Short mmCIF file of C-alpha atoms in Angstrom, two decimals:
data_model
loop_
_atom_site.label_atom_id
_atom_site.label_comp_id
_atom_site.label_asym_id
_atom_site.label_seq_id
_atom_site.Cartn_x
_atom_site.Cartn_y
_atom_site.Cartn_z
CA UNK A 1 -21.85 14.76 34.32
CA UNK A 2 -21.88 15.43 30.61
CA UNK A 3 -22.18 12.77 28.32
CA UNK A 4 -20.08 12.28 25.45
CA UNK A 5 -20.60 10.24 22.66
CA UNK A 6 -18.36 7.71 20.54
CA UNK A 7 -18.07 7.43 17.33
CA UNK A 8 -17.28 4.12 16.24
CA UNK A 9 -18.71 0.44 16.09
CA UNK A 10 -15.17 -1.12 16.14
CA UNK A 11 -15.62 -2.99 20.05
CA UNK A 12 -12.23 -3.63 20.28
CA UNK A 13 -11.81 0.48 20.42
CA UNK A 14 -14.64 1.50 22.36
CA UNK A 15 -13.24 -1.08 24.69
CA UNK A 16 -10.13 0.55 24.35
CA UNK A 17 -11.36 3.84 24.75
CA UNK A 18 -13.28 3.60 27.54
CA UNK A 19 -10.74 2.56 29.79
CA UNK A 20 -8.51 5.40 28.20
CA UNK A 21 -11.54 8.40 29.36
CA UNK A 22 -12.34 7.08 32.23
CA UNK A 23 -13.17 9.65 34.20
CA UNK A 24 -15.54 11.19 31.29
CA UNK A 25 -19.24 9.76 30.82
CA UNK A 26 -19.04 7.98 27.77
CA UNK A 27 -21.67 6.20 25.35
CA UNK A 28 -21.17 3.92 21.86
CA UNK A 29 -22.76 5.54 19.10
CA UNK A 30 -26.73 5.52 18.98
CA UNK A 31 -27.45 2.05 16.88
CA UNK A 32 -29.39 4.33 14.09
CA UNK A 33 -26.50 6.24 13.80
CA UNK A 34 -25.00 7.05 10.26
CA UNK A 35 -22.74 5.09 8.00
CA UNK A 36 -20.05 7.42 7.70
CA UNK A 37 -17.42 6.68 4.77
CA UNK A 38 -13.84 7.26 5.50
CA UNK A 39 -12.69 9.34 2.36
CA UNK A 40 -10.68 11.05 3.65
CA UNK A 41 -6.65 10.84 2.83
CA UNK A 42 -5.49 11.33 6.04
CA UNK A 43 -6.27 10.56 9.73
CA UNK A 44 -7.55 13.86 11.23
CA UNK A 45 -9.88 14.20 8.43
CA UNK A 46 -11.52 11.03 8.55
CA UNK A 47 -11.73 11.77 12.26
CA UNK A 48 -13.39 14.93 11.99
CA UNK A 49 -16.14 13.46 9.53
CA UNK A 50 -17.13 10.60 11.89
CA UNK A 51 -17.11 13.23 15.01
CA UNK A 52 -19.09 15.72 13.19
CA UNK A 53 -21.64 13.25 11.56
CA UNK A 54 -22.26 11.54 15.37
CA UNK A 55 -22.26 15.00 17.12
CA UNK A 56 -25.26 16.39 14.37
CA UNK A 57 -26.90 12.92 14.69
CA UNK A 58 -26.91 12.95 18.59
CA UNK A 59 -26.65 16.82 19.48
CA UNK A 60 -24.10 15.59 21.69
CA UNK A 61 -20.24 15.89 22.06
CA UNK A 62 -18.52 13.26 20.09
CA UNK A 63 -15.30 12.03 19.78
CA UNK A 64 -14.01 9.71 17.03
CA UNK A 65 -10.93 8.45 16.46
CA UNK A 66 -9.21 7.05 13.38
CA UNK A 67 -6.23 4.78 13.55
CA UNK A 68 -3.74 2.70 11.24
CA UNK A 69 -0.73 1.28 10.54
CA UNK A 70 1.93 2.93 8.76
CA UNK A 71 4.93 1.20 7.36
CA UNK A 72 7.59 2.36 6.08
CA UNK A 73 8.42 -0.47 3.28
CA UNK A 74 4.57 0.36 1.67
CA UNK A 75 5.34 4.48 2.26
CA UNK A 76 2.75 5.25 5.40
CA UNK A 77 0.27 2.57 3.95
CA UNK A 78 -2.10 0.57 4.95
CA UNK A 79 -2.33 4.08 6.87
CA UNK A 80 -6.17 5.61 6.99
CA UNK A 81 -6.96 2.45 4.64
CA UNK A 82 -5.89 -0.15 7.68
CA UNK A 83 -9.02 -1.52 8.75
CA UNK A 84 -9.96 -2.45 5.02
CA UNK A 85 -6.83 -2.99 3.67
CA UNK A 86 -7.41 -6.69 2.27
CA UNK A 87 -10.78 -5.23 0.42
CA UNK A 88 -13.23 -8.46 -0.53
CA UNK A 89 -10.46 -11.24 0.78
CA UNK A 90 -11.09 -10.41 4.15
CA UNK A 91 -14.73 -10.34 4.54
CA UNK A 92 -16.93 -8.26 6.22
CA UNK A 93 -15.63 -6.28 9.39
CA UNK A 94 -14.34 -8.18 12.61
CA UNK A 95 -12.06 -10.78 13.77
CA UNK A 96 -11.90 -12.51 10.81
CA UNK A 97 -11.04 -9.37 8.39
CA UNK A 98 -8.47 -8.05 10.77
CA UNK A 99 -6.57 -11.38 10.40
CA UNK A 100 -6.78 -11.34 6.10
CA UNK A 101 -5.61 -7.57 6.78
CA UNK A 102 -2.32 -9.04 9.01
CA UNK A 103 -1.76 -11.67 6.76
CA UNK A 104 -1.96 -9.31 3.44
CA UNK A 105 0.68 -6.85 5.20
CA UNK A 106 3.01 -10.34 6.15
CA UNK A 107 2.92 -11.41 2.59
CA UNK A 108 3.44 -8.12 1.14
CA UNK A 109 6.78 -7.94 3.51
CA UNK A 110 7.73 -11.37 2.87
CA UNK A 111 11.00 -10.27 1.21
CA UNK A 112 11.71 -6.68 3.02
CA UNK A 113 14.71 -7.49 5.58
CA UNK A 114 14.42 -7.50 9.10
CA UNK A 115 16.23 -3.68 9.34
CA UNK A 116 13.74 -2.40 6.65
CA UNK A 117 10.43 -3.43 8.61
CA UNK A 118 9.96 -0.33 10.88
CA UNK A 119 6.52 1.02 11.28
CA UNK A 120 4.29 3.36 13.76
CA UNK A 121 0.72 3.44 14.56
CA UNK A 122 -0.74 6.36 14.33
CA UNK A 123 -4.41 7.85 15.68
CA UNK A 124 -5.84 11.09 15.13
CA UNK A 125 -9.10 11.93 17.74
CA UNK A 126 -11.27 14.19 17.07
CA UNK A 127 -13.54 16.12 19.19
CA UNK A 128 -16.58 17.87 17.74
CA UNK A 129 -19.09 20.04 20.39
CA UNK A 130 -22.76 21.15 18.66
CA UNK A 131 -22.85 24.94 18.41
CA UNK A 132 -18.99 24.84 19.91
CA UNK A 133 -15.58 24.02 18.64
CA UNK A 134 -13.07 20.99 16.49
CA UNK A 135 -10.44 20.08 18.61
CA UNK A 136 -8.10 17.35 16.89
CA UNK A 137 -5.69 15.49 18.37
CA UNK A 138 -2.30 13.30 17.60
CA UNK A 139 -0.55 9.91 19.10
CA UNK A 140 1.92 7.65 17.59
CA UNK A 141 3.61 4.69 18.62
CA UNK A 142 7.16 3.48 16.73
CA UNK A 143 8.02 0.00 16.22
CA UNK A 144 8.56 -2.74 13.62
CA UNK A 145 6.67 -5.26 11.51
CA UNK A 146 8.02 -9.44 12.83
CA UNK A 147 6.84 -12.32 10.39
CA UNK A 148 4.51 -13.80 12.27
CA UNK A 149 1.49 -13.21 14.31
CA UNK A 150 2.12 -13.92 18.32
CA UNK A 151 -0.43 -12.97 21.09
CA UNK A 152 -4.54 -12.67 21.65
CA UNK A 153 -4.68 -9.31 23.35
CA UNK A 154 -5.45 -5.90 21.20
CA UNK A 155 -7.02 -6.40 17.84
CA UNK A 156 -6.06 -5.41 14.55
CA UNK A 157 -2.35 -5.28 13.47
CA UNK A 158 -1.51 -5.94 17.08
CA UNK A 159 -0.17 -9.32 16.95
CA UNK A 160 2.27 -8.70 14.31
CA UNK A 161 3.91 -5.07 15.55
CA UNK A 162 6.76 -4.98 18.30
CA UNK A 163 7.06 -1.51 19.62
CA UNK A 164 10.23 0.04 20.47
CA UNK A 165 12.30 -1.03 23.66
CA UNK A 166 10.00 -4.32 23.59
CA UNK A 167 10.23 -7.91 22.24
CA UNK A 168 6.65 -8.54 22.77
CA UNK A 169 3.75 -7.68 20.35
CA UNK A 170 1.15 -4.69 21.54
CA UNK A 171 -1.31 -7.94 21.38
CA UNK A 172 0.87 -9.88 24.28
CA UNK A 173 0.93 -6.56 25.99
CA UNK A 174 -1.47 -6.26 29.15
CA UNK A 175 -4.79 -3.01 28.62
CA UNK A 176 -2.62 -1.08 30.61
CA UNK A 177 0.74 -1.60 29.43
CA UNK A 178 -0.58 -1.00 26.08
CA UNK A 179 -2.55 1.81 27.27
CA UNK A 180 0.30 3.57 28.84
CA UNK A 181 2.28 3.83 25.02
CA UNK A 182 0.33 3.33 22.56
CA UNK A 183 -1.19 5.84 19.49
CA UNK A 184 -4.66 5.59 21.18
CA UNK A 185 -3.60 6.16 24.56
CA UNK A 186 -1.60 9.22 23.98
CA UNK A 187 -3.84 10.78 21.53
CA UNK A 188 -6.94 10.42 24.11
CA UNK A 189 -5.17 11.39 27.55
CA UNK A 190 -4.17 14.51 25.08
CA UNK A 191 -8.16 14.83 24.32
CA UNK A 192 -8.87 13.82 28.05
CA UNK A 193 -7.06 17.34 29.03
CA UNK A 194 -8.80 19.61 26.51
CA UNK A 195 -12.47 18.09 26.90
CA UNK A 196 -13.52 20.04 30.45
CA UNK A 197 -12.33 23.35 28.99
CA UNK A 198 -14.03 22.63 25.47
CA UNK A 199 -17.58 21.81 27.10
CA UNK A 200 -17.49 24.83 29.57
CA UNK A 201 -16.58 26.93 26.54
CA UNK A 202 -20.59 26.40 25.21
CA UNK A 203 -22.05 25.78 28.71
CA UNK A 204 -21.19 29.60 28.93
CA UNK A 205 -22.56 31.15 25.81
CA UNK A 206 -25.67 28.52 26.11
CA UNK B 1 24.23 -10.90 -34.42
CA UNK B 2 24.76 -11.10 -30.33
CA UNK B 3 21.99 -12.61 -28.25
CA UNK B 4 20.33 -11.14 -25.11
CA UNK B 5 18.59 -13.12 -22.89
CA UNK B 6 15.69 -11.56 -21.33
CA UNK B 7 15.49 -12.19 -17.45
CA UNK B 8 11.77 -12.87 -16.81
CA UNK B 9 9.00 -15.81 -16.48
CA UNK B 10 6.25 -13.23 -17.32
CA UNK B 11 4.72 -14.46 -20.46
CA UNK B 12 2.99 -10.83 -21.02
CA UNK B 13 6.54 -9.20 -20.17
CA UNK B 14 8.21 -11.29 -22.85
CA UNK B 15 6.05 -10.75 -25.32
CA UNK B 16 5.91 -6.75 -25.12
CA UNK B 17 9.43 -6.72 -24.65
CA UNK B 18 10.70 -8.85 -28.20
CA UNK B 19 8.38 -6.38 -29.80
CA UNK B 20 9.93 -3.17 -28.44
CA UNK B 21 13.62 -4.68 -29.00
CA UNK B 22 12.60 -6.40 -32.63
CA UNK B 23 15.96 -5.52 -34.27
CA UNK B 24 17.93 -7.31 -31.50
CA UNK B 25 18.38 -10.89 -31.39
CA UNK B 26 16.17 -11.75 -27.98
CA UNK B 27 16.08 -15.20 -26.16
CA UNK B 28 13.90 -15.62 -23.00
CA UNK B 29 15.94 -16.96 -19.81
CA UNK B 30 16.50 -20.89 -20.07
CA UNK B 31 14.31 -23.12 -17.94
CA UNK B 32 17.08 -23.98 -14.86
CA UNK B 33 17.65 -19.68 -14.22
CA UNK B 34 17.77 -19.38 -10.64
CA UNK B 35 14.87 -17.53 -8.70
CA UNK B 36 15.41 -14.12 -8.17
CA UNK B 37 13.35 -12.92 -5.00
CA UNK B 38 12.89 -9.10 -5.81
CA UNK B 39 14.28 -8.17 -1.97
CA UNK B 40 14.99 -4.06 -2.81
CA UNK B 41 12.73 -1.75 -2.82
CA UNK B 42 13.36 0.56 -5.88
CA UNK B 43 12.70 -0.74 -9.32
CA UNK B 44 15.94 -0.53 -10.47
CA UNK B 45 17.49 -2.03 -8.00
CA UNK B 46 15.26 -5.25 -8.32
CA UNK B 47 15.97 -4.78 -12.03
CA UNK B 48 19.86 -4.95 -11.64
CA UNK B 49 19.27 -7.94 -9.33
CA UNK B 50 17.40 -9.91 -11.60
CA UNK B 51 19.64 -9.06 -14.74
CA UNK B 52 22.66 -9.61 -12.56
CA UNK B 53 22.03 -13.30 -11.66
CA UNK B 54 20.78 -14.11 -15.39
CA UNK B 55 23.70 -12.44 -16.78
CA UNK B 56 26.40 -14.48 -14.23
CA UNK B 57 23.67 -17.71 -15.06
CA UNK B 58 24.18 -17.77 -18.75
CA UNK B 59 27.08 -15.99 -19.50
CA UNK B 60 25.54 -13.71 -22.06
CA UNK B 61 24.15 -9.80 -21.79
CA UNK B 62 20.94 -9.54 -19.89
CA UNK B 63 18.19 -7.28 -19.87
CA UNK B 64 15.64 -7.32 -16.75
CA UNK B 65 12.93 -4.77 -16.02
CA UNK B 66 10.94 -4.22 -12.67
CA UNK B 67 7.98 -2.44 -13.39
CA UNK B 68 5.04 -1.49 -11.51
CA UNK B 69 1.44 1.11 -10.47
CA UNK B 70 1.87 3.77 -8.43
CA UNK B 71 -0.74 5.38 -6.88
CA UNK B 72 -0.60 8.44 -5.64
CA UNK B 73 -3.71 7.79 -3.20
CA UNK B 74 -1.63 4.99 -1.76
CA UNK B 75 1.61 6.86 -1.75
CA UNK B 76 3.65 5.32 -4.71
CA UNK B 77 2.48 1.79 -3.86
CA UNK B 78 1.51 -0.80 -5.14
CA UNK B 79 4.92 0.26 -6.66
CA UNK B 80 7.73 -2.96 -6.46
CA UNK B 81 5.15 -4.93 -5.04
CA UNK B 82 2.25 -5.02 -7.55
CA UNK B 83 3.13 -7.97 -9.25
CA UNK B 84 2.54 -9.41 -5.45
CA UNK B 85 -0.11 -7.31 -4.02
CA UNK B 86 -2.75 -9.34 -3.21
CA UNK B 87 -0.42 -12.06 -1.60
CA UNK B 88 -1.73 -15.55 -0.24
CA UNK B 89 -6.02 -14.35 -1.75
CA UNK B 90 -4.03 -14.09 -5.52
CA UNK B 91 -2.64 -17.40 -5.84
CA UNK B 92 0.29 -18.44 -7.74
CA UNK B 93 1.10 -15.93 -10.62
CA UNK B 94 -0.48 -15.71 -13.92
CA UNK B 95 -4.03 -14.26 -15.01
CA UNK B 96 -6.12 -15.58 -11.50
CA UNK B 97 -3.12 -13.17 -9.39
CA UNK B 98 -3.05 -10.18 -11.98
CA UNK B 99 -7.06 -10.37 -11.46
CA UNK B 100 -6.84 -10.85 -7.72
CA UNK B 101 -3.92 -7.61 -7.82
CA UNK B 102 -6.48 -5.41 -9.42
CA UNK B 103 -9.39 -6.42 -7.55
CA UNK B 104 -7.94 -5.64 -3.93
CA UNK B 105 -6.75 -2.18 -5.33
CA UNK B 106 -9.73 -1.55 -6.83
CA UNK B 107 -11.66 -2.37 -3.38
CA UNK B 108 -8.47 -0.06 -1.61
CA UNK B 109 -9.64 2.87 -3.46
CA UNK B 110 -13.18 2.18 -2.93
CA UNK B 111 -13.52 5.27 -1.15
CA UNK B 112 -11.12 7.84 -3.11
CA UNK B 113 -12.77 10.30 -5.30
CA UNK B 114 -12.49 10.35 -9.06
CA UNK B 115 -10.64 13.18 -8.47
CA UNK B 116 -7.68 11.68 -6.53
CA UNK B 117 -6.85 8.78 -8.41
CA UNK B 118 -3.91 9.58 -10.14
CA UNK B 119 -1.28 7.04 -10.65
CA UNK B 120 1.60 6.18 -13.04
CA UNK B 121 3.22 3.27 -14.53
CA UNK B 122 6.84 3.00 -13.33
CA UNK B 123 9.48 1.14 -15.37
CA UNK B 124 13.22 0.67 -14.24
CA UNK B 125 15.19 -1.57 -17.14
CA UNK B 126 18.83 -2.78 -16.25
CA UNK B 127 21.58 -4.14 -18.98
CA UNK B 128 23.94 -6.65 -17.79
CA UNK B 129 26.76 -6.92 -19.99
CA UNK B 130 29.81 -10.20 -18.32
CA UNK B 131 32.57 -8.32 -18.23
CA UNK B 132 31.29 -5.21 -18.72
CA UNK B 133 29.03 -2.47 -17.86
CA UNK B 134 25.69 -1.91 -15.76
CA UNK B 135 23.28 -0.04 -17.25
CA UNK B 136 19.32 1.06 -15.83
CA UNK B 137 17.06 3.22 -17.79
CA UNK B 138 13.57 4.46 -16.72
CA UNK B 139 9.83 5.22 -17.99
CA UNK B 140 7.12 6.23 -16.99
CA UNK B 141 3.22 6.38 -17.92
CA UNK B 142 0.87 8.67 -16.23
CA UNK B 143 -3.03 8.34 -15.98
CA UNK B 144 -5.37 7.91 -13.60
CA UNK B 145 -7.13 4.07 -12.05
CA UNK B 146 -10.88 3.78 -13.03
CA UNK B 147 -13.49 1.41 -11.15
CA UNK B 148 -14.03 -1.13 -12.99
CA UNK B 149 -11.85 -3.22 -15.39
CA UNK B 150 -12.48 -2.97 -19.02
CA UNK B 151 -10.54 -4.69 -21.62
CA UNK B 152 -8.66 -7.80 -22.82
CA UNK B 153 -5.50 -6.40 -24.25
CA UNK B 154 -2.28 -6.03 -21.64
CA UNK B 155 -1.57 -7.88 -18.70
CA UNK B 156 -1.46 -6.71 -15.07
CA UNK B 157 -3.26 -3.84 -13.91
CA UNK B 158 -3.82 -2.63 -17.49
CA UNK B 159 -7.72 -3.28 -17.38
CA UNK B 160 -8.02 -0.59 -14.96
CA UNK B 161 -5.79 2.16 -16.10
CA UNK B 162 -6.47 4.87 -18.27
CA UNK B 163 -3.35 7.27 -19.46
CA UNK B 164 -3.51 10.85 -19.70
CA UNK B 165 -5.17 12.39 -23.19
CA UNK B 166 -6.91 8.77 -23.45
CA UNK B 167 -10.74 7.09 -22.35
CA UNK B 168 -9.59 3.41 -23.24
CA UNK B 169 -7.60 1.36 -20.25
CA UNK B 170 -4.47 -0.05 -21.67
CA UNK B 171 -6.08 -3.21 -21.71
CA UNK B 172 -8.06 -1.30 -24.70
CA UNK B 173 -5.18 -0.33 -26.67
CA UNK B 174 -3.90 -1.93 -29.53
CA UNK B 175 0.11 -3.58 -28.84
CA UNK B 176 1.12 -0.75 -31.03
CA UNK B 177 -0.13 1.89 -29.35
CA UNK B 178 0.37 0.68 -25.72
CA UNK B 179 4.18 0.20 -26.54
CA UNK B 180 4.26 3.94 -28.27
CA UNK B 181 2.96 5.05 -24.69
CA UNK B 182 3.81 2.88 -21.93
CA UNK B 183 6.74 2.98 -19.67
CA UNK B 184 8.15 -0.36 -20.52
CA UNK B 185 8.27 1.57 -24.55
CA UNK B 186 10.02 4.00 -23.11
CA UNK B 187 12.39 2.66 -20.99
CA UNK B 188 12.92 -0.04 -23.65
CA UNK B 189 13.52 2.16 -26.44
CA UNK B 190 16.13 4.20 -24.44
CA UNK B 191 17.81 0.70 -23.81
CA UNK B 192 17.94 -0.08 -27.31
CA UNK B 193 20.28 3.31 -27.99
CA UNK B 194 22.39 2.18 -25.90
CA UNK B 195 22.87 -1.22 -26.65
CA UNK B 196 25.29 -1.65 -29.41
CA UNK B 197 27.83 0.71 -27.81
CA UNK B 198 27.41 -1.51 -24.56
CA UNK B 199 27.83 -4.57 -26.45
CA UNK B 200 31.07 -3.13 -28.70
CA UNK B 201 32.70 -1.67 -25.43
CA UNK B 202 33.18 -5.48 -24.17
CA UNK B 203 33.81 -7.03 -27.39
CA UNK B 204 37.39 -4.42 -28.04
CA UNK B 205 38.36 -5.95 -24.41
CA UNK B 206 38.10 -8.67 -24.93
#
């Protein structure tokens, strides 16, 4: 079985992710592998730049996602920005920073109205093959903002976004129920489909 | 000559805005005004709110601005919400927040090029005239957000932008030739046309 590589050192997504490609050999990203800054403006092309960077570091197929919250009272933001979105109040990276990052976004909607708080997540995974092709990929999942935090599951914005037809938040939400419709999940079943084609395609000019 | 009370607890506001409308009899709001919480989310309509409950509080014309950065890296925000950005890490308002506002967008935009960093200053300003009209004006400044602050002049996130056809931040700029520039001049000076007329149109009613 091929291996494929991922490339991120967020746990709470290669957690996510692994359950998501099951069925496809998977690895974390080698622990010498490059720093790779997002600067990218938008989701796909931060994507591609962590796929590409692990894929030339490993010589293996990688696939890197990148995620965020978009809301529509701050125009799409924290979108590609999410995971650092509260900058030097929240910390360095983990549990700690994605809670400054909620409670930023909860202040910052403290006075937009209950009808005014919708919002999606959104992921963009990317698929780079050495000496083969770019595949990207799309997933989003509609919903709303509530006011305060409720739930342990899921990490990042989780506890305070309600998808659509639910009261819960995606972080009260079981793997697999949040599996099943969320940004991730569609966005890597849709990657899940294209990777046995994309790999064949270089195992036959190799 | 007919007062104006100026709907606003922002000391740097008050002071830029008596020296834009000099030839017009200004009084800041009086110490019991009622809170305004800025709940839309345009500028003018926060600035008809606010002049709206000062004009109905006091019985006199009332002039109210909402002003704010947008970036164009964070689509238009922080927009309505600068003055609040940085929500619970900021602090009450006053110099600690406008630091603690410019330091999380500064960390934000880490990542974005020089290149990208565009922005304007937006200004909507409302007249509130008992009896009579509504009136909003706009301004706007356009320039770019540097990386680190520079400056003592200004208020806000003047220390770290830069206008178009200039090096200095606006925190660099004398009073004089920030006002000759900056949105609130401009919307300001297009409120002081109309004025007078605004004023007169109440006074034959009444």
């Amino acid at each position: 079985m091929t291996t494929i590589v991922l490339a991120s050192r967020n746990e709470g997504k290669i957690v996510e992710l692994r359950r998501i490609l099951s069925g496809i050999g998977v690895v974390g990203q080698p622990g010498d592998a490059p720093d790779v800054p997002e600067t990218e403006l938008t989701f796909a092309g931060n994507a591609l730049l962590k796929a590409r960077a692990i894929a030339a570091h490993t010589g293996l197929p990688a696939v890197a996602d990148d995620s965020g919250l978009c809301v529509d009272a701050l125009n799409g933001m924290p979108g590609v920005l999410s995971a650092r979105w509260s900058g030097r109040f929240g910390g360095a990276a983990g549990a700690g920073k994605d809670r400054a990052n909620l409670e930023l976004l909860l202040d910052q909607l403290a006075d937009v109205a209950d009808e005014a708080r919708g919002a999606h997540f959104f992921c963009a995974a990317a698929l780079v093959v050495p000496g083969g092709g770019e595949h990207v990929v799309e997933g989003r999942m509609h919903g709303r903002v509530v006011r305060a935090p409720r739930g342990e599951g899921g990490f990042g914005y989780d506890p305070i976004f309600v998808p659509v037809d639910e009261t819960r938040t995606t972080a009260e939400l079981s793997p697999a129920e949040k599996d099943a419709i969320s940004h991730r999940g569609v966005a890597f079943r849709e990657l899940a489909k294209i990777i046995p084609d994309a790999l064949a395609a270089v195992r036959g000019t190799g």
